[in-house]
CSV table of C-alpha atoms in Angstrom, one decimal:
chain,number,residue,atom,x,y,z
X,21,UNK,CA,15.1,-20.0,9.8
X,22,UNK,CA,13.2,-19.0,6.7
X,23,UNK,CA,10.0,-18.2,8.6
X,24,UNK,CA,12.1,-16.3,11.2
X,25,UNK,CA,13.7,-14.2,8.5
X,26,UNK,CA,10.2,-13.3,7.1
X,27,UNK,CA,9.0,-12.3,10.6
X,28,UNK,CA,12.0,-10.0,11.2
X,29,UNK,CA,11.7,-8.3,7.8
X,30,UNK,CA,8.0,-8.1,8.3
X,31,UNK,CA,8.4,-6.3,11.6
X,32,UNK,CA,10.8,-3.8,10.1
X,33,UNK,CA,8.6,-3.3,7.1
X,34,UNK,CA,5.5,-2.9,9.3
X,35,UNK,CA,7.2,-0.3,11.4
X,36,UNK,CA,8.3,1.8,8.4
X,37,UNK,CA,5.0,1.5,6.6
X,38,UNK,CA,3.3,2.4,9.9
X,39,UNK,CA,5.2,5.7,9.8
X,40,UNK,CA,4.9,6.7,6.1
X,41,UNK,CA,1.7,4.8,5.2
X,42,UNK,CA,3.2,2.5,2.6
X,43,UNK,CA,6.3,0.4,1.8
X,44,UNK,CA,5.6,-2.9,3.6
X,45,UNK,CA,4.8,-4.9,0.4
X,46,UNK,CA,7.8,-3.4,-1.4
X,47,UNK,CA,10.2,-4.5,1.4
X,48,UNK,CA,8.6,-7.8,2.2
X,49,UNK,CA,7.8,-9.1,-1.3
X,50,UNK,CA,11.4,-9.9,-2.3
X,51,UNK,CA,11.8,-12.0,0.9
X,52,UNK,CA,8.6,-13.9,0.2
X,53,UNK,CA,9.6,-14.6,-3.4
X,54,UNK,CA,13.0,-15.9,-2.2
X,55,UNK,CA,11.4,-18.1,0.5
X,56,UNK,CA,8.2,-19.3,-1.3
X,57,UNK,CA,8.6,-18.6,-5.0
X,58,UNK,CA,6.7,-15.9,-7.0
X,59,UNK,CA,3.5,-17.8,-7.6
X,60,UNK,CA,2.9,-18.2,-3.8
X,61,UNK,CA,4.3,-14.8,-2.9
X,62,UNK,CA,1.6,-12.7,-4.5
X,63,UNK,CA,-1.4,-14.2,-2.7
X,64,UNK,CA,0.6,-14.4,0.6
X,65,UNK,CA,1.3,-10.7,0.3
X,66,UNK,CA,-2.3,-10.0,-0.4
X,67,UNK,CA,-3.3,-11.7,2.9
X,68,UNK,CA,-0.5,-10.0,4.8
X,69,UNK,CA,-1.6,-6.6,3.4
X,70,UNK,CA,-5.1,-7.1,4.8
X,71,UNK,CA,-3.6,-7.5,8.3
X,72,UNK,CA,-1.1,-4.6,7.8
X,73,UNK,CA,-3.9,-2.2,6.9
X,74,UNK,CA,-6.1,-3.5,9.7
X,75,UNK,CA,-3.4,-2.8,12.3
X,76,UNK,CA,-3.1,0.8,11.1
X,77,UNK,CA,-6.8,1.3,11.4
X,78,UNK,CA,-6.7,-0.1,15.0
X,79,UNK,CA,-3.8,2.1,15.9
X,80,UNK,CA,-5.4,5.3,14.6
X,81,UNK,CA,-9.1,4.4,14.8
X,82,UNK,CA,-10.4,7.8,16.0
X,83,UNK,CA,-8.8,9.6,13.1
X,84,UNK,CA,-10.3,7.8,10.2
X,85,UNK,CA,-12.1,10.0,7.7
X,86,UNK,CA,-14.9,7.7,6.8
X,87,UNK,CA,-16.4,9.9,4.0
X,88,UNK,CA,-13.0,9.8,2.2
X,89,UNK,CA,-12.8,6.1,2.8
X,90,UNK,CA,-16.2,5.4,1.4
X,91,UNK,CA,-15.6,7.5,-1.7
X,92,UNK,CA,-12.4,5.7,-2.4
X,93,UNK,CA,-13.7,2.2,-1.6
X,94,UNK,CA,-16.9,2.2,-3.5
X,95,UNK,CA,-15.1,2.2,-6.8
X,96,UNK,CA,-11.8,0.6,-5.6
X,97,UNK,CA,-13.2,-2.7,-4.3
X,98,UNK,CA,-14.8,-3.9,-7.5
X,99,UNK,CA,-11.9,-2.6,-9.5
X,100,UNK,CA,-9.4,-4.6,-7.4
X,101,UNK,CA,-11.4,-7.8,-8.1
X,102,UNK,CA,-11.3,-7.0,-11.8
X,103,UNK,CA,-7.6,-6.3,-11.7
X,104,UNK,CA,-6.9,-9.6,-9.8
X,105,UNK,CA,-8.6,-11.5,-12.7
X,106,UNK,CA,-6.7,-9.5,-15.3
X,107,UNK,CA,-3.4,-10.4,-13.5
X,108,UNK,CA,-3.6,-14.0,-15.0
X,109,UNK,CA,-3.4,-12.6,-18.6
X,110,UNK,CA,-1.3,-9.4,-18.3
X,111,UNK,CA,2.5,-9.1,-18.2
X,112,UNK,CA,2.9,-7.5,-14.8
X,113,UNK,CA,6.5,-6.3,-15.4
X,114,UNK,CA,5.1,-3.8,-18.0
X,115,UNK,CA,2.7,-2.4,-15.4
X,116,UNK,CA,5.6,-2.2,-12.9
X,117,UNK,CA,7.6,0.0,-15.3
X,118,UNK,CA,4.6,2.4,-15.8
X,119,UNK,CA,3.9,2.6,-12.0
X,120,UNK,CA,7.6,3.0,-11.2
X,121,UNK,CA,8.0,6.0,-13.6
X,122,UNK,CA,4.7,7.4,-12.3
X,123,UNK,CA,5.8,7.3,-8.6
X,124,UNK,CA,9.1,9.0,-9.3
X,125,UNK,CA,7.4,11.7,-11.4
X,126,UNK,CA,4.8,12.3,-8.6
X,127,UNK,CA,7.5,13.7,-6.3
X,128,UNK,CA,8.1,16.9,-8.3
X,129,UNK,CA,4.5,16.9,-9.3
X,130,UNK,CA,3.3,16.9,-5.7
X,131,UNK,CA,5.5,19.9,-4.9
X,132,UNK,CA,4.2,21.8,-8.0
X,133,UNK,CA,0.6,21.1,-7.0
X,134,UNK,CA,1.4,22.1,-3.4
X,135,UNK,CA,2.8,25.4,-4.5
X,136,UNK,CA,-0.3,26.1,-6.6
X,137,UNK,CA,-2.5,25.0,-3.6
X,138,UNK,CA,-4.5,22.4,-5.6
X,139,UNK,CA,-6.5,20.0,-3.6
X,140,UNK,CA,-8.5,16.8,-4.1
X,141,UNK,CA,-12.1,16.3,-3.3
X,142,UNK,CA,-14.4,13.2,-2.8
X,143,UNK,CA,-15.0,12.9,-6.5
X,144,UNK,CA,-11.2,12.7,-7.1
X,145,UNK,CA,-10.9,10.0,-4.4
X,146,UNK,CA,-13.6,8.0,-6.2
X,147,UNK,CA,-11.9,8.3,-9.5
X,148,UNK,CA,-8.5,7.5,-8.0
X,149,UNK,CA,-10.0,4.5,-6.2
X,150,UNK,CA,-11.2,3.0,-9.5
X,151,UNK,CA,-7.7,3.4,-11.2
X,152,UNK,CA,-5.6,2.4,-8.1
X,153,UNK,CA,-8.0,-0.4,-7.2
X,154,UNK,CA,-7.6,-2.0,-10.7
X,155,UNK,CA,-3.8,-1.7,-10.5
X,156,UNK,CA,-3.8,-3.1,-7.0
X,157,UNK,CA,-5.4,-6.3,-8.3
X,158,UNK,CA,-2.6,-6.6,-10.9
X,159,UNK,CA,0.6,-5.7,-9.2
X,160,UNK,CA,2.0,-6.6,-5.7
X,161,UNK,CA,1.7,-3.1,-4.3
X,162,UNK,CA,0.3,0.3,-5.4
X,163,UNK,CA,0.3,1.8,-1.9
X,164,UNK,CA,2.5,4.7,-2.9
X,165,UNK,CA,0.0,5.6,-5.6
X,166,UNK,CA,-2.6,6.4,-3.0
X,167,UNK,CA,-0.2,8.5,-0.9
X,168,UNK,CA,-0.3,11.7,-3.0
X,169,UNK,CA,-4.1,11.3,-3.5
X,170,UNK,CA,-4.9,11.3,0.2
X,171,UNK,CA,-2.2,14.0,0.9
X,172,UNK,CA,-3.9,16.2,-1.7
X,173,UNK,CA,-7.2,15.6,0.0
X,174,UNK,CA,-5.6,17.3,3.0
X,175,UNK,CA,-4.9,14.4,5.4
X,176,UNK,CA,-1.6,14.1,7.3
X,177,UNK,CA,0.0,12.0,10.0
X,178,UNK,CA,-2.5,9.8,11.9
X,179,UNK,CA,-5.5,10.8,9.9
X,180,UNK,CA,-3.7,10.0,6.6
X,181,UNK,CA,-2.4,6.7,7.9
X,182,UNK,CA,-5.8,5.6,9.3
X,183,UNK,CA,-7.8,6.7,6.3
X,184,UNK,CA,-5.5,5.3,3.6
X,185,UNK,CA,-5.4,2.0,5.5
X,186,UNK,CA,-9.1,1.8,5.9
X,187,UNK,CA,-9.5,2.6,2.2
X,188,UNK,CA,-6.9,0.0,1.1
X,189,UNK,CA,-8.3,-2.7,3.4
X,190,UNK,CA,-11.3,-3.3,1.2
X,191,UNK,CA,-9.1,-3.4,-1.9
X,192,UNK,CA,-6.8,-6.1,-0.6
X,193,UNK,CA,-9.6,-8.1,0.9
X,194,UNK,CA,-11.3,-8.1,-2.5
X,195,UNK,CA,-8.1,-9.2,-4.1
X,196,UNK,CA,-7.6,-12.0,-1.6
X,197,UNK,CA,-11.2,-13.3,-2.1
X,198,UNK,CA,-10.7,-13.2,-5.9
X,199,UNK,CA,-7.5,-15.2,-5.6
X,200,UNK,CA,-9.3,-17.8,-3.4
X,201,UNK,CA,-12.1,-18.2,-5.9
X,202,UNK,CA,-9.5,-18.7,-8.7
X,203,UNK,CA,-7.7,-21.4,-6.7
X,204,UNK,CA,-4.6,-19.3,-6.1
X,205,UNK,CA,-5.1,-18.9,-2.3
X,206,UNK,CA,-5.0,-22.3,-0.6
X,207,UNK,CA,-5.2,-22.9,3.2
X,208,UNK,CA,-1.5,-23.3,3.3
X,209,UNK,CA,-0.8,-20.1,1.5
X,210,UNK,CA,-3.4,-18.3,3.6
X,211,UNK,CA,-1.6,-19.5,6.8
X,212,UNK,CA,1.7,-18.2,5.5
X,213,UNK,CA,0.0,-14.8,4.7
X,214,UNK,CA,-1.3,-14.7,8.3
X,215,UNK,CA,2.2,-15.3,9.7
X,216,UNK,CA,3.7,-12.6,7.6
X,217,UNK,CA,0.8,-10.2,8.3
X,218,UNK,CA,1.2,-10.7,12.1
X,219,UNK,CA,4.7,-9.3,11.9
X,220,UNK,CA,3.5,-6.3,9.9
X,221,UNK,CA,0.7,-5.7,12.4
X,222,UNK,CA,3.3,-5.5,15.3
X,223,UNK,CA,5.3,-3.0,13.4
X,224,UNK,CA,2.4,-0.6,13.0
X,225,UNK,CA,1.9,-0.2,16.7
X,226,UNK,CA,5.7,0.3,17.2
X,227,UNK,CA,5.5,3.1,14.6
X,228,UNK,CA,2.8,5.1,16.3
X,229,UNK,CA,5.1,6.7,18.8
X,230,UNK,CA,7.4,7.9,16.0
X,231,UNK,CA,4.5,9.3,13.9
X,232,UNK,CA,3.3,11.4,16.8
X,233,UNK,CA,6.7,13.1,17.0
X,234,UNK,CA,7.0,13.9,13.3
X,235,UNK,CA,6.4,17.4,12.1
X,236,UNK,CA,4.2,17.8,8.9
X,237,UNK,CA,7.2,19.0,6.8
X,238,UNK,CA,9.3,16.1,7.9
X,239,UNK,CA,6.4,13.7,7.2
X,240,UNK,CA,6.2,15.0,3.6
X,241,UNK,CA,9.9,14.6,3.1
X,242,UNK,CA,9.7,11.0,4.2
X,243,UNK,CA,6.8,10.4,1.8
X,244,UNK,CA,8.9,11.8,-1.0
X,245,UNK,CA,11.8,9.4,-0.2
X,246,UNK,CA,9.5,6.4,0.0
X,247,UNK,CA,7.9,7.2,-3.3
X,248,UNK,CA,11.2,7.5,-5.1
X,249,UNK,CA,12.4,4.3,-3.5
X,250,UNK,CA,9.2,2.5,-4.4
X,251,UNK,CA,9.4,3.7,-8.0
X,252,UNK,CA,13.0,2.6,-8.3
X,253,UNK,CA,12.1,-0.8,-6.7
X,254,UNK,CA,9.3,-1.4,-9.2
X,255,UNK,CA,11.6,-0.5,-12.1
X,256,UNK,CA,14.2,-2.9,-10.8
X,257,UNK,CA,11.6,-5.7,-10.4
X,258,UNK,CA,10.6,-5.1,-14.0
X,259,UNK,CA,14.1,-5.6,-15.2
X,260,UNK,CA,14.3,-8.9,-13.4
X,261,UNK,CA,11.1,-10.2,-15.0
X,262,UNK,CA,11.5,-12.8,-17.8
């Protein structure tokens, strides 16, 4: 029953994240912690996130902006490995508080920047990749952090989902490899991550038909909602940490 519950929540989380580009880790992580414990949940989610991002790439393959992906990944991949190593010595609940507040603050900030027609370029993506990559190695999910960055770059709907996923894939793969080298990703944990990731992948393909019907303004409103929810979730997780 436990595995079935993980699969059901994973399917729902994969569908929602397939629509808005993030949120699968935030929804699935509490279930993984309940079922497997916190020490196993983090590497399980890292493996599942690799599959989740891969599915969004496959669903929107033709719309990936490979230049943006390369600019973000070239700094983000090594930063994610460094962050995963730092995780062993850093109190993650403090980072959760900082990211939670940042996510909530980004909603009014995004609207202010949109009114002033500010945009991001490839250099901004490279800088953001370094910062977000490092944080990705430390905490369970920083997906919402990359949302405003790629939106400011001018991507939306399928192009946004595909490019953000392609850029995040390398980060989570780097994190998973680092966990494996540090002995935190055993074959049993990897198998559990593949099972959870399979449900996330299925949700991404279900989501595609909904994304195609979304108008750009509605898409941005959904993004605002998920960022606020993600921020509040991270603040709540921080209060539950010992």
